[in-house]
Amino acid sequence: MIARAAPPEHFQYLVERAGVYPSPLFKAIEAVDEKGTVHGMFGYDGWTRNAVVMHVALDSPAALRTLLYPAFQYPFLQLGLGVALCAIRGDNARSIRLTEHVGFRRVCTIRDCFGVGIDLMIYELRRENCRWLQTRKAA
């Protein structure tokens, strides 16, 4: 599996799996197999001068392994941004576990945002706290 820039015609992958509504400035990287089938994608939108909102959808652990390093190197090293943000439904335990596992920390909870009892969780990861910026060691 390889990581590469996702062409706009592949953005539907994130739309369908993560409910993302891409703006004209939306960018993404994808994990694809040798046939070109998409198995995971990190998207970037909601840009400011120093931050970006990240979105993710994954079909396999292999896609996550393929994308983790480039997913954070793009905003932090290539673009020089200082902050990555994520917004997650409070009832999406799987996404919350993944987000916290890769190093994001919760900075805000907006109660009842998606409906009574369904909160919106806002997470941040600062460049200086990102462990995915070093080169991956060969297996």
GROMACS .gro file of C-alpha atoms in nm:
model
  139
    1MET     CA    1   0.000   0.000   0.000
    2ILE     CA    2   0.124   0.350  -0.079
    3ALA     CA    3   0.033   0.701   0.034
    4ARG     CA    4  -0.025   0.968  -0.227
    5ALA     CA    5  -0.212   1.293  -0.284
    6ALA     CA    6  -0.578   1.214  -0.345
    7PRO     CA    7  -0.731   1.351  -0.665
    8PRO     CA    8  -1.060   1.541  -0.622
    9GLU     CA    9  -1.257   1.259  -0.781
   10HIS     CA   10  -1.159   1.041  -0.481
   11PHE     CA   11  -1.283   1.287  -0.216
   12GLN     CA   12  -1.619   1.108  -0.222
   13TYR     CA   13  -1.450   0.835  -0.015
   14LEU     CA   14  -1.435   1.075   0.282
   15VAL     CA   15  -1.774   1.226   0.208
   16GLU     CA   16  -1.939   0.884   0.231
   17ARG     CA   17  -1.748   0.753   0.532
   18ALA     CA   18  -1.696   1.063   0.745
   19GLY     CA   19  -1.975   1.296   0.636
   20VAL     CA   20  -1.725   1.558   0.521
   21TYR     CA   21  -1.849   1.844   0.303
   22PRO     CA   22  -1.532   1.962   0.126
   23SER     CA   23  -1.476   2.327   0.048
   24PRO     CA   24  -1.296   2.435  -0.271
   25LEU     CA   25  -0.973   2.441  -0.064
   26PHE     CA   26  -1.005   2.077   0.048
   27LYS     CA   27  -0.693   1.857   0.010
   28ALA     CA   28  -0.639   1.491   0.098
   29ILE     CA   29  -0.391   1.207   0.101
   30GLU     CA   30  -0.496   0.849   0.044
   31ALA     CA   31  -0.368   0.496   0.098
   32VAL     CA   32  -0.415   0.286  -0.215
   33ASP     CA   33  -0.329  -0.071  -0.306
   34GLU     CA   34  -0.158  -0.188  -0.624
   35LYS     CA   35  -0.493  -0.176  -0.810
   36GLY     CA   36  -0.553   0.186  -0.706
   37THR     CA   37  -0.832   0.099  -0.461
   38VAL     CA   38  -0.858   0.351  -0.177
   39HIS     CA   39  -0.830   0.198   0.172
   40GLY     CA   40  -0.797   0.515   0.379
   41MET     CA   41  -0.782   0.892   0.354
   42PHE     CA   42  -0.688   1.196   0.560
   43GLY     CA   43  -0.852   1.520   0.448
   44TYR     CA   44  -0.762   1.880   0.525
   45ASP     CA   45  -1.000   2.176   0.527
   46GLY     CA   46  -1.101   2.471   0.744
   47TRP     CA   47  -0.764   2.637   0.690
   48THR     CA   48  -0.633   2.931   0.892
   49ARG     CA   49  -0.286   3.085   0.883
   50ASN     CA   50  -0.160   2.839   1.143
   51ALA     CA   51  -0.411   2.553   1.159
   52VAL     CA   52  -0.614   2.302   0.962
   53VAL     CA   53  -0.907   2.076   1.042
   54MET     CA   54  -0.829   1.711   0.969
   55HIS     CA   55  -1.076   1.441   0.870
   56VAL     CA   56  -1.009   1.068   0.847
   57ALA     CA   57  -1.168   0.749   0.721
   58LEU     CA   58  -0.997   0.411   0.723
   59ASP     CA   59  -1.095   0.069   0.597
   60SER     CA   60  -0.799  -0.118   0.747
   61PRO     CA   61  -0.515  -0.094   1.000
   62ALA     CA   62  -0.273  -0.115   0.705
   63ALA     CA   63  -0.417   0.209   0.567
   64LEU     CA   64  -0.356   0.379   0.902
   65ARG     CA   65   0.004   0.254   0.912
   66THR     CA   66   0.058   0.379   0.557
   67LEU     CA   67  -0.088   0.724   0.623
   68LEU     CA   68   0.013   0.818   0.980
   69TYR     CA   69   0.350   0.974   0.904
   70PRO     CA   70   0.259   1.157   0.582
   71ALA     CA   71  -0.075   1.269   0.729
   72PHE     CA   72   0.103   1.482   0.987
   73GLN     CA   73   0.414   1.569   0.789
   74TYR     CA   74   0.198   1.743   0.528
   75PRO     CA   75   0.044   2.012   0.753
   76PHE     CA   76   0.328   2.045   1.003
   77LEU     CA   77   0.644   2.008   0.794
   78GLN     CA   78   0.547   2.080   0.435
   79LEU     CA   79   0.306   2.365   0.512
   80GLY     CA   80   0.463   2.483   0.839
   81LEU     CA   81   0.134   2.490   1.030
   82GLY     CA   82   0.136   2.474   1.408
   83VAL     CA   83  -0.200   2.318   1.494
   84ALA     CA   84  -0.419   2.036   1.363
   85LEU     CA   85  -0.780   2.015   1.477
   86CYS     CA   86  -1.043   1.739   1.469
   87ALA     CA   87  -1.415   1.760   1.537
   88ILE     CA   88  -1.578   1.431   1.639
   89ARG     CA   89  -1.930   1.326   1.735
   90GLY     CA   90  -1.936   1.238   2.101
   91ASP     CA   91  -2.104   0.904   2.027
   92ASN     CA   92  -1.826   0.791   1.789
   93ALA     CA   93  -1.616   0.598   2.041
   94ARG     CA   94  -1.396   0.439   1.774
   95SER     CA   95  -1.292   0.776   1.628
   96ILE     CA   96  -1.236   0.922   1.974
   97ARG     CA   97  -1.003   0.630   2.064
   98LEU     CA   98  -0.808   0.668   1.739
   99THR     CA   99  -0.782   1.046   1.773
  100GLU     CA  100  -0.653   1.025   2.128
  101HIS     CA  101  -0.421   0.734   2.041
  102VAL     CA  102  -0.242   0.936   1.770
  103GLY     CA  103  -0.185   1.223   2.012
  104PHE     CA  104  -0.473   1.470   1.990
  105ARG     CA  105  -0.610   1.608   2.315
  106ARG     CA  106  -0.965   1.723   2.376
  107VAL     CA  107  -0.990   2.100   2.419
  108CYS     CA  108  -1.363   2.157   2.399
  109THR     CA  109  -1.697   1.980   2.422
  110ILE     CA  110  -2.008   2.138   2.277
  111ARG     CA  111  -2.302   1.972   2.449
  112ASP     CA  112  -2.598   1.855   2.242
  113CYS     CA  113  -2.446   1.982   1.916
  114PHE     CA  114  -2.572   1.690   1.708
  115GLY     CA  115  -2.890   1.645   1.909
  116VAL     CA  116  -2.988   1.609   2.270
  117GLY     CA  117  -2.725   1.390   2.431
  118ILE     CA  118  -2.489   1.388   2.131
  119ASP     CA  119  -2.197   1.621   2.187
  120LEU     CA  120  -1.931   1.758   1.953
  121MET     CA  121  -1.575   1.703   2.074
  122ILE     CA  122  -1.300   1.936   1.950
  123TYR     CA  123  -0.944   1.801   1.959
  124GLU     CA  124  -0.607   1.963   1.889
  125LEU     CA  125  -0.259   1.838   1.813
  126ARG     CA  126   0.022   2.091   1.821
  127ARG     CA  127   0.326   2.044   1.599
  128GLU     CA  128   0.564   2.037   1.897
  129ASN     CA  129   0.365   1.747   2.048
  130CYS     CA  130   0.332   1.539   1.729
  131ARG     CA  131   0.531   1.215   1.745
  132TRP     CA  132   0.465   1.137   1.375
  133LEU     CA  133   0.709   1.392   1.237
  134GLN     CA  134   1.019   1.177   1.256
  135THR     CA  135   1.104   0.940   0.976
  136ARG     CA  136   0.947   0.600   1.019
  137LYS     CA  137   1.196   0.324   1.107
  138ALA     CA  138   1.225   0.041   0.858
  139ALA     CA  139   1.048  -0.276   0.971
   0.00000   0.00000   0.00000
